[in-house]
Tab-separated table of C-alpha atoms and ligand atoms in Angstrom:
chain	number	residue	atom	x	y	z
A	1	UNK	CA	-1.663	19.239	23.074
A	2	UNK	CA	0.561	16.719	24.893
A	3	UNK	CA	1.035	13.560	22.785
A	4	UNK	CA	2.804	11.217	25.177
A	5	UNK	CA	6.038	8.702	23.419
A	6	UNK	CA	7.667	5.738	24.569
A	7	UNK	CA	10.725	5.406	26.361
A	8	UNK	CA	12.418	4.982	22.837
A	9	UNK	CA	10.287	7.650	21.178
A	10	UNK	CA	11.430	9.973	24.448
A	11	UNK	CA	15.164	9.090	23.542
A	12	UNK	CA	14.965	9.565	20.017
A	13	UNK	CA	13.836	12.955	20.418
A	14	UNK	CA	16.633	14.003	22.614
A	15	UNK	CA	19.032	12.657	19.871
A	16	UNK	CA	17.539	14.476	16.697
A	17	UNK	CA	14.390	16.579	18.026
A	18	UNK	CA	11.970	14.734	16.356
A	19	UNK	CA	10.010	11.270	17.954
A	20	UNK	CA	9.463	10.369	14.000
A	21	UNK	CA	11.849	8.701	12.015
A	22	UNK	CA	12.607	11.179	9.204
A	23	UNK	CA	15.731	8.681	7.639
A	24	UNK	CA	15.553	4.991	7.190
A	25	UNK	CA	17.771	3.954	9.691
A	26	UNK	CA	16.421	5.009	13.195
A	27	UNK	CA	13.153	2.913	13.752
A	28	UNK	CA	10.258	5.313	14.257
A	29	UNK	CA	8.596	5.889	18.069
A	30	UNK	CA	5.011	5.190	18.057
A	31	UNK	CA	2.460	7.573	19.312
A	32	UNK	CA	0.560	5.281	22.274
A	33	UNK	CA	-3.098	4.864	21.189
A	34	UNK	CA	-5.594	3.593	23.487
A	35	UNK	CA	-8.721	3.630	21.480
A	36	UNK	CA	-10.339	4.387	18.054
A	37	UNK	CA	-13.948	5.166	16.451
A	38	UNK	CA	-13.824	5.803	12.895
A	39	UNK	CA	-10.935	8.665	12.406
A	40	UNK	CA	-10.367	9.604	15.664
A	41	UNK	CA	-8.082	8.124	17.709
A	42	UNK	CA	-7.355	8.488	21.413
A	43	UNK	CA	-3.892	8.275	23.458
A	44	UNK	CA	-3.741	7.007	26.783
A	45	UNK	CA	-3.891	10.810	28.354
A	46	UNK	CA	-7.058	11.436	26.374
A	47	UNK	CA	-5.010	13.420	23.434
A	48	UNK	CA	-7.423	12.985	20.260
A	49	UNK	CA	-5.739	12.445	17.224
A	50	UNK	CA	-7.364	12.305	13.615
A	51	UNK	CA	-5.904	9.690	11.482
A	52	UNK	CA	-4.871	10.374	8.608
A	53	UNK	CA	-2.723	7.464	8.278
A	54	UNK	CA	-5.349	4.435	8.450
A	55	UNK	CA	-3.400	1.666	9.517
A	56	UNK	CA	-0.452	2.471	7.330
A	57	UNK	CA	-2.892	3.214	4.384
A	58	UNK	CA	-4.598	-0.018	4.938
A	59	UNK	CA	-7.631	1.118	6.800
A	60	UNK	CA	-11.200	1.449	4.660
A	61	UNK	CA	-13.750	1.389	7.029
A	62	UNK	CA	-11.775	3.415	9.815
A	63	UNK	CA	-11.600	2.250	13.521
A	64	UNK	CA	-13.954	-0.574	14.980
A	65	UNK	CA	-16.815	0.317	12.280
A	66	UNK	CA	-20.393	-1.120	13.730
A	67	UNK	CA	-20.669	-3.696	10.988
A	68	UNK	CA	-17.020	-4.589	10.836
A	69	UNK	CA	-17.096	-4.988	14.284
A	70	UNK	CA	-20.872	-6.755	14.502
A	71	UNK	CA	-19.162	-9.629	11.978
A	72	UNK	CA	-16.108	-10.287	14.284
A	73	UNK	CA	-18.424	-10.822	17.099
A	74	UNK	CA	-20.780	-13.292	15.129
A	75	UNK	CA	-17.706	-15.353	13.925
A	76	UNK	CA	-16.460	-15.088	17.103
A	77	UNK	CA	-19.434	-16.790	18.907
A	78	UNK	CA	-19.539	-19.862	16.058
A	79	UNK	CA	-15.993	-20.406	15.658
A	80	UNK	CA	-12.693	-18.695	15.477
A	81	UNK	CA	-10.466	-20.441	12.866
A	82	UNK	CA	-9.616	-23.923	11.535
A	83	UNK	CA	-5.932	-24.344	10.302
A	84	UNK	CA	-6.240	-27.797	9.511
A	85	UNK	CA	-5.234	-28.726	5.978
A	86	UNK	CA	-7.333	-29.442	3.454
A	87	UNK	CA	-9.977	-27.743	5.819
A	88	UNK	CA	-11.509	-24.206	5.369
A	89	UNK	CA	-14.451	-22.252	6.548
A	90	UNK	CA	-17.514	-21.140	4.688
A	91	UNK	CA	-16.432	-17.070	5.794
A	92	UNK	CA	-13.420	-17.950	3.645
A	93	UNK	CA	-14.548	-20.040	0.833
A	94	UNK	CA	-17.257	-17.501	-0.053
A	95	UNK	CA	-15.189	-14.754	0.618
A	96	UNK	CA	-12.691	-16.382	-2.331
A	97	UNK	CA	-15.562	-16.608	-4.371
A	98	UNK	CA	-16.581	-13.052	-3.699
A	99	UNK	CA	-13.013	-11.671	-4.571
A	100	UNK	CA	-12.965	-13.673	-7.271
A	101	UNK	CA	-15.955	-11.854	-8.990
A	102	UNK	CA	-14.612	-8.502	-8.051
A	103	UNK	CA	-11.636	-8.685	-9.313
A	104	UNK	CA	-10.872	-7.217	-12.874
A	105	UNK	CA	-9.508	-10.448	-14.472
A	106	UNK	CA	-11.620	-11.790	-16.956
A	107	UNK	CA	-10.610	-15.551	-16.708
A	108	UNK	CA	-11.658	-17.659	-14.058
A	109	UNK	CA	-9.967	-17.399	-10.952
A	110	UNK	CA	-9.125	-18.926	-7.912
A	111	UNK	CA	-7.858	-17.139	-4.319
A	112	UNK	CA	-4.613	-18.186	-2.086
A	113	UNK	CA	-4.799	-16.832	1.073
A	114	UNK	CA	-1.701	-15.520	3.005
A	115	UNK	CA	-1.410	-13.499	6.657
A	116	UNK	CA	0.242	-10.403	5.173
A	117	UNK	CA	1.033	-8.276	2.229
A	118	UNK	CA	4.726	-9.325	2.095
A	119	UNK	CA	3.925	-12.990	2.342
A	120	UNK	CA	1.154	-12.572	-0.217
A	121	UNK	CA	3.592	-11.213	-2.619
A	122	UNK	CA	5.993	-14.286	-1.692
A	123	UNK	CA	3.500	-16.414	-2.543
A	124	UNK	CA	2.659	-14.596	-5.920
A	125	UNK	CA	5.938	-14.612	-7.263
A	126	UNK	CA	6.158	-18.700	-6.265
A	127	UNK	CA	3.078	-19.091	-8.037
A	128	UNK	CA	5.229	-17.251	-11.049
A	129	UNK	CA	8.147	-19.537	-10.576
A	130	UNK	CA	5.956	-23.099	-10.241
A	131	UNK	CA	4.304	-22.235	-13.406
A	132	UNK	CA	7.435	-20.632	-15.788
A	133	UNK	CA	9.587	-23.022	-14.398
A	134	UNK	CA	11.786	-19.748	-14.350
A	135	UNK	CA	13.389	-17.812	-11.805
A	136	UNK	CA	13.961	-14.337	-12.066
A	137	UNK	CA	12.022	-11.201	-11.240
A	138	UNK	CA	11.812	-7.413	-12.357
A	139	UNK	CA	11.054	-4.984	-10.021
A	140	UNK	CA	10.641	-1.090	-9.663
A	141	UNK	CA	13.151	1.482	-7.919
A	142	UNK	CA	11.143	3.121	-5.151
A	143	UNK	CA	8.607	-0.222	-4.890
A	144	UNK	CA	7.429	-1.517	-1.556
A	145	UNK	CA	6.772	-5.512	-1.125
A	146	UNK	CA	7.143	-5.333	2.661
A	147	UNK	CA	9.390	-7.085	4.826
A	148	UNK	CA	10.392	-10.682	4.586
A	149	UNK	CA	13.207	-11.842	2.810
A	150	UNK	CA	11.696	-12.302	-1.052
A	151	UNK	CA	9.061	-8.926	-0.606
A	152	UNK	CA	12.672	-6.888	1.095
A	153	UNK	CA	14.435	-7.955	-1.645
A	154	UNK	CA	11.773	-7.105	-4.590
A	155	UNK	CA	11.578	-3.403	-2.675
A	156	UNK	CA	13.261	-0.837	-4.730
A	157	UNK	CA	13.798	1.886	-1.318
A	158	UNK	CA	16.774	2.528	0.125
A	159	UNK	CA	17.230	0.171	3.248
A	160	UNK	CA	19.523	-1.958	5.159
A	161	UNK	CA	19.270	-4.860	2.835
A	162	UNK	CA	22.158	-6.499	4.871
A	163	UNK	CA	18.896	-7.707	7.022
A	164	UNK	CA	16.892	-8.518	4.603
A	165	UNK	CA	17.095	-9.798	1.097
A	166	UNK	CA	17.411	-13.069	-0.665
A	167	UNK	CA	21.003	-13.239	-2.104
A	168	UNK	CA	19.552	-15.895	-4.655
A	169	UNK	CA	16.354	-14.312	-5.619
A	170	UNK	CA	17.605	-13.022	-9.127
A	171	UNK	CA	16.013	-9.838	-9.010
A	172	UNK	CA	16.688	-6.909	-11.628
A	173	UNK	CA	15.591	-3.465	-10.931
A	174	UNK	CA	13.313	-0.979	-13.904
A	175	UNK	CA	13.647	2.883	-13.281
A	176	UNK	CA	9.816	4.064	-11.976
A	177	UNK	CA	8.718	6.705	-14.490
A	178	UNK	CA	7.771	9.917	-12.541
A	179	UNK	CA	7.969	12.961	-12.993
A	180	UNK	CA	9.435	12.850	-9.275
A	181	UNK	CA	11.949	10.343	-9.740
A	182	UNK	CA	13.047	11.884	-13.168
A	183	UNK	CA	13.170	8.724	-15.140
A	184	UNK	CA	10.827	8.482	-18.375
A	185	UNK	CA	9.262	5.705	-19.992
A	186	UNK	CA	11.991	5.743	-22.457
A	187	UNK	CA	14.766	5.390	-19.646
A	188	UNK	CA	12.716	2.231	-18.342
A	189	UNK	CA	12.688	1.139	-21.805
A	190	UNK	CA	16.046	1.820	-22.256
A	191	UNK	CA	16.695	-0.001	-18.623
A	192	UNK	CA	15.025	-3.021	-20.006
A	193	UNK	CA	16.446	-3.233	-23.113
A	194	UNK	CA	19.914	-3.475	-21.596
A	195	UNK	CA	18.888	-5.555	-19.043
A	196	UNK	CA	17.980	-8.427	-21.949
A	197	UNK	CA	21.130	-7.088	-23.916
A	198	UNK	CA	23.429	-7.732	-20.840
A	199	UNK	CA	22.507	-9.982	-17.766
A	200	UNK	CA	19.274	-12.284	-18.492
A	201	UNK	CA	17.172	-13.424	-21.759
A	202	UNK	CA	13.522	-12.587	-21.211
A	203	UNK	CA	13.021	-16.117	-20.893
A	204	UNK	CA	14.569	-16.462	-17.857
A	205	UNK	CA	11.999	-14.198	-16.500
A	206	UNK	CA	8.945	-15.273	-14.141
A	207	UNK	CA	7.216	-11.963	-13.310
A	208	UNK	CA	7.234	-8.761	-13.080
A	209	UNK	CA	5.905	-7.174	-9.581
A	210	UNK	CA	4.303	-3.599	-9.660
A	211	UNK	CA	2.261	-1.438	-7.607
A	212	UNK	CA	-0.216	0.729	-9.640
A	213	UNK	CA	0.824	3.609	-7.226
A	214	UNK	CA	3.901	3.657	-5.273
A	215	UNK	CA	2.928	4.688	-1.499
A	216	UNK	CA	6.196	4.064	0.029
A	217	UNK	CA	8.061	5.655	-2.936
A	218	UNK	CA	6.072	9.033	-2.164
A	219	UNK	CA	2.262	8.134	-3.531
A	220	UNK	CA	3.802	7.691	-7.214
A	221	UNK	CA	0.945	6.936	-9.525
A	222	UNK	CA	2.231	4.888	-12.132
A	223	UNK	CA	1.059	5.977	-15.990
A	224	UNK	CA	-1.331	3.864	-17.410
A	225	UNK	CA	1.454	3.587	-20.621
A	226	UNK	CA	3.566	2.563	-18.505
A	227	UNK	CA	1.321	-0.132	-17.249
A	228	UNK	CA	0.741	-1.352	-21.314
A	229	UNK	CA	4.246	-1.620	-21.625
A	230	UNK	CA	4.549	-3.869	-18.591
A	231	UNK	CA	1.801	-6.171	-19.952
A	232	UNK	CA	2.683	-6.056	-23.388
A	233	UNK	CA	6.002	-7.309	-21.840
A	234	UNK	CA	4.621	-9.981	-20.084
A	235	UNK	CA	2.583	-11.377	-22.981
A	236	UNK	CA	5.218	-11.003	-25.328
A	237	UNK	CA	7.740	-13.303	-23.315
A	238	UNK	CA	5.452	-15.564	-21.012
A	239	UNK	CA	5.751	-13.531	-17.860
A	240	UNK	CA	3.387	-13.644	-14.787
A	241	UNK	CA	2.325	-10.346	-14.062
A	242	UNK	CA	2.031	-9.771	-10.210
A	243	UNK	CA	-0.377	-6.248	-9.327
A	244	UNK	CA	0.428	-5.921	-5.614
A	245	UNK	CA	-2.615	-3.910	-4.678
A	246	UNK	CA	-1.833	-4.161	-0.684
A	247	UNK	CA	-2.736	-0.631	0.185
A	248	UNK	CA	-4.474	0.705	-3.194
A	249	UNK	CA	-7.039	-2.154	-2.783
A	250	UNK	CA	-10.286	-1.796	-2.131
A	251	UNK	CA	-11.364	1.615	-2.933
A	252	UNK	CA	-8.466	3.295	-1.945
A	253	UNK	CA	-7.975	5.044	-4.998
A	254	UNK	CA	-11.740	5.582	-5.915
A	255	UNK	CA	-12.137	2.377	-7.524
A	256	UNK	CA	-12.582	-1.186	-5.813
A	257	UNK	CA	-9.066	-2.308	-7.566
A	258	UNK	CA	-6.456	0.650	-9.015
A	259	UNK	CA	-5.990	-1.166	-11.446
A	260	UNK	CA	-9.310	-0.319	-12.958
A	261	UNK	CA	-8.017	3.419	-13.524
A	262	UNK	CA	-6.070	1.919	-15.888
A	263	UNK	CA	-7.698	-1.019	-18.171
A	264	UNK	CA	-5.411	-3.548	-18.208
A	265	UNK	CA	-5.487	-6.796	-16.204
A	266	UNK	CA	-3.236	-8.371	-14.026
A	267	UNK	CA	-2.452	-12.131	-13.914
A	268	UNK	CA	-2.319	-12.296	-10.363
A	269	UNK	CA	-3.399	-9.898	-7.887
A	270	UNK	CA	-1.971	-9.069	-3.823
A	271	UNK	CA	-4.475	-7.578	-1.735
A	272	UNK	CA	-3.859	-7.416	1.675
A	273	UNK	CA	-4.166	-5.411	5.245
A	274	UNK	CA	-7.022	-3.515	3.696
A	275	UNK	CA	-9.317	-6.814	3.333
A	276	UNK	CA	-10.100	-7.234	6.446
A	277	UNK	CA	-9.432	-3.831	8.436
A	278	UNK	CA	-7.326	-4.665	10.985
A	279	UNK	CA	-6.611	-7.946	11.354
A	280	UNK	CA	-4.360	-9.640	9.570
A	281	UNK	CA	-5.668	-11.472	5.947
A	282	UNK	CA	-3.928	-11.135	2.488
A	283	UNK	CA	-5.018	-12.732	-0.356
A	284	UNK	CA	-3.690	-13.896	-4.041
A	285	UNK	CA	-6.141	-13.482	-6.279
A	286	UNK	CA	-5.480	-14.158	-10.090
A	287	UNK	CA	-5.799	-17.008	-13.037
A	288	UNK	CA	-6.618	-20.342	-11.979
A	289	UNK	CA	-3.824	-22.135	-13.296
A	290	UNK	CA	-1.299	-20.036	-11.918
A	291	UNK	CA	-3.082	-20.003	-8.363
A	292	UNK	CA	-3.334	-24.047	-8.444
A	293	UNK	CA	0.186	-24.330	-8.560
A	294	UNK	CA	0.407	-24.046	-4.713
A	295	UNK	CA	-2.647	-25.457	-4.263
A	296	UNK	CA	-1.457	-28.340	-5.899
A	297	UNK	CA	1.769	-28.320	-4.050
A	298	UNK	CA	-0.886	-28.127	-0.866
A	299	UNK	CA	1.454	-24.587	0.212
A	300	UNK	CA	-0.508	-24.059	3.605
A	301	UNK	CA	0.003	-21.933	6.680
A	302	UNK	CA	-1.701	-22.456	9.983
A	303	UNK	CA	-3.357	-19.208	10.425
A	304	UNK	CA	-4.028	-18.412	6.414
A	305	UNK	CA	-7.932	-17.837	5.761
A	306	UNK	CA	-8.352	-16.895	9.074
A	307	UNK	CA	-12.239	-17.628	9.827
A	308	UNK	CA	-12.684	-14.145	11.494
A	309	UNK	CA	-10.857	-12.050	9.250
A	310	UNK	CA	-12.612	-13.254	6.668
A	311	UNK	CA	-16.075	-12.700	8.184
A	312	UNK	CA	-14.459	-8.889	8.910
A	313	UNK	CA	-13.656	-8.569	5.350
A	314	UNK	CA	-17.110	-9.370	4.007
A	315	UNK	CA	-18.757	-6.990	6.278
A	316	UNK	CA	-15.891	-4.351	4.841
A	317	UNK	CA	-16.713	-5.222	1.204
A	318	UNK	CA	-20.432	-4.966	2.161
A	319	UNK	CA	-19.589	-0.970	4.077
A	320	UNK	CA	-18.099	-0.293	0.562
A	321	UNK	CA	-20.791	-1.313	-1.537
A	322	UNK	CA	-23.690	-0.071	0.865
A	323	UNK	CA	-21.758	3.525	1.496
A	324	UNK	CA	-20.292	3.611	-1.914
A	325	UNK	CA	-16.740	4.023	-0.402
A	326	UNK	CA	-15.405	4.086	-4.113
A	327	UNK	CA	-16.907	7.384	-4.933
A	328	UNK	CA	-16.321	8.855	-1.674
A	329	UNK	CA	-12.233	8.226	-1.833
A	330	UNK	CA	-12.322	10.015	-4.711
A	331	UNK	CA	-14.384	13.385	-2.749
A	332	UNK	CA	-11.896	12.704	-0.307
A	333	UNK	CA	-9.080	13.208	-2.623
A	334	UNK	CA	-10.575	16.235	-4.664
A	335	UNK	CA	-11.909	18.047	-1.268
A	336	UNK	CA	-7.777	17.494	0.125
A	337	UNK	CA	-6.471	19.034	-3.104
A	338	UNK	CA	-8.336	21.873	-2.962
A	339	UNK	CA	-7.464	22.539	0.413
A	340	UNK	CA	-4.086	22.182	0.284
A	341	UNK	CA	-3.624	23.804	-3.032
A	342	UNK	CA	-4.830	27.100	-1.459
A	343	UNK	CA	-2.718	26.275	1.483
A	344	UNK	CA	0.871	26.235	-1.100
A	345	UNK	CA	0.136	29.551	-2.356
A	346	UNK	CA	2.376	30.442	1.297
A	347	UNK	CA	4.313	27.571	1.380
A	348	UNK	CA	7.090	27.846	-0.847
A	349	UNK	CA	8.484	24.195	0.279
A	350	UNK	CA	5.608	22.405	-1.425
A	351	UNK	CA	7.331	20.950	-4.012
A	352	UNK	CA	4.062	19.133	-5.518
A	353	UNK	CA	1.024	17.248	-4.062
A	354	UNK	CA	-0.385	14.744	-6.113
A	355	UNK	CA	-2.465	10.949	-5.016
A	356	UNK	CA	-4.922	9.208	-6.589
A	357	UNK	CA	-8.093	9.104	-4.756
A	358	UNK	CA	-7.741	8.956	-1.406
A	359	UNK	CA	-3.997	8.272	-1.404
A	360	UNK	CA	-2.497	11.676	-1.329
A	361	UNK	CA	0.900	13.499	-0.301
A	362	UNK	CA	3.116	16.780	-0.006
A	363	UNK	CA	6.548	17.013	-1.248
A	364	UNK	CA	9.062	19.422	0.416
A	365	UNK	CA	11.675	20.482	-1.877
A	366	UNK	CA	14.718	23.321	-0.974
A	367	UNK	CA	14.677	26.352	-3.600
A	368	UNK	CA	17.590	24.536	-5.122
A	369	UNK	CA	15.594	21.377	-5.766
A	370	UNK	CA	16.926	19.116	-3.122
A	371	UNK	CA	14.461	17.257	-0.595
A	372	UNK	CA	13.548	18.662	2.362
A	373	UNK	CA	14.099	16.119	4.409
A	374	UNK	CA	13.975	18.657	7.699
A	375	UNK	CA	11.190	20.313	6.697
A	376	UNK	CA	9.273	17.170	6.178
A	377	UNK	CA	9.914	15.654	9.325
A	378	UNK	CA	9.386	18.981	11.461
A	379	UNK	CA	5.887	19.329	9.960
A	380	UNK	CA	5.308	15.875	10.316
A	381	UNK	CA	6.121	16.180	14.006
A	382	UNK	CA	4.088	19.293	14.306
A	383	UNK	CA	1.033	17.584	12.975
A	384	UNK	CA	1.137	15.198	15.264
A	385	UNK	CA	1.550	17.618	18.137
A	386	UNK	CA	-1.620	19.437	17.002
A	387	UNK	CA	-3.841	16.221	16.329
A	388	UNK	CA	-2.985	14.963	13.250
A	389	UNK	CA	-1.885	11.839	12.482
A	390	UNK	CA	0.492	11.763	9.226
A	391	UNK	CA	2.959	9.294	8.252
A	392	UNK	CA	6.599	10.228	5.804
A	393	UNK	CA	7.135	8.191	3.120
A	394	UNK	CA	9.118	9.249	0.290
A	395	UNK	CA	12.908	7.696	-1.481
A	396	UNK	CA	14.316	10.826	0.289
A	397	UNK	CA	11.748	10.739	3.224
A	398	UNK	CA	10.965	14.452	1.865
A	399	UNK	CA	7.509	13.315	1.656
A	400	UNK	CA	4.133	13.362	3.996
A	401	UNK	CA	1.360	11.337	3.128
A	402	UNK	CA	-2.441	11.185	3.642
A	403	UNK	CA	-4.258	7.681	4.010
A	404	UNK	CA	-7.541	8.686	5.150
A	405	UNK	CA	-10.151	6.068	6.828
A	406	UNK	CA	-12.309	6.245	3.688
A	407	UNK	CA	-15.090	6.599	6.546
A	408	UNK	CA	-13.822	10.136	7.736
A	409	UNK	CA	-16.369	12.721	8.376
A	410	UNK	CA	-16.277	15.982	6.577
A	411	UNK	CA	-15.697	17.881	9.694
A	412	UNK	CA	-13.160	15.570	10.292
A	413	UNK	CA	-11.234	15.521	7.456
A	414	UNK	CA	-12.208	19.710	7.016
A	415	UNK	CA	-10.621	20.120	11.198
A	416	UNK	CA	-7.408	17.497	10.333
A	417	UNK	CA	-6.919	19.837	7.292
A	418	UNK	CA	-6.758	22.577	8.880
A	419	UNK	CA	-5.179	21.177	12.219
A	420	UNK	CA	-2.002	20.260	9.458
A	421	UNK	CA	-1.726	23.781	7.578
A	422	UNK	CA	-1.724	25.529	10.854
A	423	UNK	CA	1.496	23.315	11.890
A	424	UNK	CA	3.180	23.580	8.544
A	425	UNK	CA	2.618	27.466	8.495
A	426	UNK	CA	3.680	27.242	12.095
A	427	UNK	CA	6.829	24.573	11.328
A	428	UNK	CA	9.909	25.983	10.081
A	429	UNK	CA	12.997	23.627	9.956
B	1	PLP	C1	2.494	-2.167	-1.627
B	1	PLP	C2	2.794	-2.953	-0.392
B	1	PLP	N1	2.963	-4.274	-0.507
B	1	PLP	C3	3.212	-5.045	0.562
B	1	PLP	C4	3.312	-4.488	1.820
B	1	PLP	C5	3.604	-5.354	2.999
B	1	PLP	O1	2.436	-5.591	3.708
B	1	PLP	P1	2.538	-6.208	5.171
B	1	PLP	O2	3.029	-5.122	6.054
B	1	PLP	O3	1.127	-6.631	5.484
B	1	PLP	O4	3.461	-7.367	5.088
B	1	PLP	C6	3.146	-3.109	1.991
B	1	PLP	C7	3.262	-2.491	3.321
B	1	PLP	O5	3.407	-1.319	3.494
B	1	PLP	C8	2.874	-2.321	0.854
B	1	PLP	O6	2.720	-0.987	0.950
């Protein structure tokens, strides 16, 4: 199958081979995609592709789903947005109130909105500051917070931070425990202890931002001690915890909310690209009096709330509900494993595969232990070539990762399977 690049995708490959960027520092060439329905997508020379990528692991309801799709028009037809302040619509005022009851936070709550994930978690951490009156943050090696200056700065990944960053941010790293980034709890604790032995007094500290499972990093679950420690933290010192739930939210991981694997609760919550499937609405959801700091500071942006996001993201919360989208990430997850754990019995560079629900991945690892960085990217590329859609991920970028639309089809996601061990089998670096 033919799987036409762009003009920089086309030059890329005559550089290194591959139209994918396997390292952090050569942008990636997109694959040209003229239509989707559901899991398949289609390229402008009809290729079909399955996509097991969903919008960058945002995608719930797959591409242009009938209700999704039904709501956009109906908002459409009544009104598209109003970005006055101290104006909203009734799409986004109920939606608030909707999130608000979902969300696993016991106190009442109240809902920022935002446009995107990394401005979301912007806005979380100034919620943090406004009400500590503090300034620094702790982070986690291997996090991902997206790309504006504050959310490049709180990501733990190797990247050219000379673009990014915010030099005044006061940010201080934690070790992620994982068995793939060989830190334990008790080098994190260690970390920490230092940390408020050496460079800042826990009451300097506003919050502390964590994803319940890394995707960038590799699809790193976090352990749900390690979550108890972070809270325990946090309500030992006075410190905001931020969840940023922008691709494990909603139903990603088999529940509406990771964070409900794990029985703890967040003081504020970032949902984001996955509200509204497709188009562009992030959210802050967490404890009223840390949300009303920026309301009281009347923090607005034009497009925030957007009317017909909002009406798309009820009709995706109402797809979850109605096809119970929760249980079937998890089938999703436990049908892929058992694929691909018959498929490593001949792979000797599967390192591990591990995910939480439907949030899954492959590791390539050498014999000697190193990441296969090659072999990652030439499967990846071969993937593609066949009809799959996969994207890398990984601190090493030794890593391939599955975001399924949590939509997919069993033939779909039994054909995309089997459409990506026939290229790894076929693949050699
Ligand atoms: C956990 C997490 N937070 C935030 C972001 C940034 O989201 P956005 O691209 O909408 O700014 C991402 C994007 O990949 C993410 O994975």
């Amino acid at each position: 199958m033919h799987i036409p690049v762009t003009p920089a995708g086309a030059a890329r490959m005559a550089h290194t081979g591959s139209p994918l960027a396997g390292d952090r520092d050569v942008a990636p060439a997109p694959v040209l995609i003229e239509r989707g329905e559901n899991a398949v997508l289609c390229t402008a020379g009809g290729a079909r592709l399955i996509d097991f990528s969903a919008n960058g692991g945002a995608g719930v309801t797959g591409h242009r789903h009938p209700v999704v799709i039904s709501a956009m028009r109906a908002q459409l037809d009544r009104l598209v947005h109003v970005g006055a302040p101290f104006a909203s619509t009734a799409q986004a005022t109920s939606l608030a109130d909707r999130l608000e009851t979902l969300a696993p936070i016991a106190a009442p709550c109240s809902t920022a909105w935002a446009t995107t994930g990394a401005e979301a978690v912007e806005l979380a951490v100034t919620m943090a500051r406004l009400a500590t009156g503090r300034r620094a943050v702790l982070a986690f090696a291997g996090a991902w917070h997206g790309e504006t200056g504050m959310a490049r700065a709180l990501s733990g990944v190797r990247t050219d931070t000379s673009s990014g960053g915010d030099a005044g941010a006061r940010i201080q790293f934690l070790p992620f425990p994982h068995a793939a980034t060989g830190a334990g709890l008790d080098d994190m604790r260690r970390s920490l202890q230092l940390l408020f032995r050496t460079r800042l007094a826990p009451q300097e500290v506003a919050a502390v931002v964590i994803e319940c499972v890394q995707g960038e990093a590799g699809v790193l679950t976090a352990s749900a001690t390690l979550l108890h420690d972070v809270r325990a933290l946090c309500d030992r010192h006075g410190i905001v915890l931020i969840v940023d739930e922008s691709r494990t939210a909603l139903a990603r991981t088999g529940k509406l909310f990771a964070l409900e694997h794990f029985d703890i609760e967040a003081d504020l919550i970032v949902l984001a690209d996955g509200l509204s499937d497709g188009l562009p609405l992030a959210a802050v959801i967490g404890r009223q009096p840390l949300v009303q700091t920026v309301q009281r500071q009347a923090v607005q942006r034009t497009m925030w709330g957007h009317a017909v996001a909002a009406a798309a993201a009820h009709a995706v919360l109402d797809v979850i509900h109605d096809d119970m989208l929760c249980s079937r990430a998890a089938d999703l997850g436990r049908a892929w494993m058992n694929r691909m754990q018959d498929a490593r019995r001949t792979q000797t560079a599967i390192a591990d595969l591990r995910g939480l629900g439907a949030m899954r991945a492959v590791e390539f690892r050498r014999p000697s232990g190193e990441p296969d960085v090659l072999q990652a990217r030439v499967v990846a590329d071969a993937a593609i070539a066949a009809g799959v859609l996969v994207s890398l991920g990984g601190s090493d970028a030794n890593v391939i990762r599955f975001q399924f639309p949590l939509t997919l089809s069993d033939d779909d996601l039994g054909d995309g399977i089997d459409r990506f061990v026939a290229a790894m089998n076929g693949a050699q670096a």
